[in-house]
């Protein structure tokens, strides 16, 4: 058996905010003000063991704000405070808090430190402040915001199994994008996460729990790049209906759709890629040409087909004043087909061609394939992007580009489903039947789970996960296959 090293990593922004919500019941989202997440495997990862000075300051300010918010709801957070606000009540609270925050029981030295902090705060300003300083300390501990993984007896010179508690941490990070609950920690301490069957049972429970939405939505948020919608500004003259409210509603629709398919619906990749179901809020309804209030509305299946035709995805992979066959085509090659392309040649002109009312977007972008230095890559990218030309730069369906009719035909090359297609709807149906697309989706979920690129050492895990998913295309079963894999359950010796 072999597994690739998994570097030490910190919470991502989303993990941090979900974790403090689970621990303290807060509505605050302080990680939105943290320094940017670092990538790993195409997803937010924050690998490495160093936190910048700015990062340390942000963590301190977040801990202070969260602690103050928590003690403002003291009776809810610490029930014994209403009748017994003393050292015993405080110890019960911070013992439970530390266990959930550190994803293990705090040791005697750690509890003694928290007891001293509580006593200092209580002596100077009472029970409430004692609790407040303890919360601040827990939230600034590296055992909280780092994934500190421990291993059991090595299997060989290179690989050791993760302890049950470390498996619990990985499960919570993967499926909930948060910290384990008491049931998961208890299962780990009983040894139930030492087996594939025990891990699968917990994964199935967690995915169907309400917090399972967070992990599913965050996967697609990053996988589809719709996390960047806030930055996807549009030309107000070209797209007067596009604004911050519409961007938010685009994101929310896709979040609701993927959660519905994966956790509540049939969980089929085919449904994800081809369903014409729209779930727009009232403000987004005009973009679809439907009346407000018609959520869960089947669209014309000749116009919309799954997540790749969602306005959120189409808008974020477009320019401010026009659609972008290059952005859309490169996104699909990389994320849907797992065939990323090399970086463009140095000094290449990356600016989109100027909008010309006398030519369609397709005609203006054809220059890429006419230039020998660009043709190699753009002959693979552009036809895929042209397939989605029926959708403008904010994802609205159109039959004409200016005064000229849309040509969305093309031919797919370099895949297991090569051949001509008439438009994006037909292309998404081809993707739904593609073994390559299924294998790519399996790879993306593995990358998301371990927060790194796969390597040769992961080949066995990757092959087993892909084979399981290829047989049924069930996304819930894909999550189970990932958590049963060696890449998920084991750790390379010597990795931090």
GROMACS .gro file of C-alpha atoms in nm, residues 39 52 174 191 195 219 246 278 284 316 321 349 373 377 410:
model
   15
   39UNK     CA    1  -0.511   2.647  -0.324
   52UNK     CA    2   0.139   3.552   0.847
  174UNK     CA    3  -1.496   1.681   0.389
  191UNK     CA    4  -1.314   0.238   1.756
  195UNK     CA    5  -1.307   0.007   0.977
  219UNK     CA    6  -1.761   2.153  -0.323
  246UNK     CA    7  -2.895   3.906  -0.902
  278UNK     CA    8  -3.483   2.574  -1.244
  284UNK     CA    9  -3.394   3.581  -1.105
  316UNK     CA   10  -1.874   3.379  -1.391
  321UNK     CA   11  -1.941   4.295  -2.180
  349UNK     CA   12  -0.262   3.902  -2.606
  373UNK     CA   13   0.081   2.991  -3.191
  377UNK     CA   14  -0.489   2.481  -2.755
  410UNK     CA   15  -1.900   2.216  -3.298
   0.00000   0.00000   0.00000
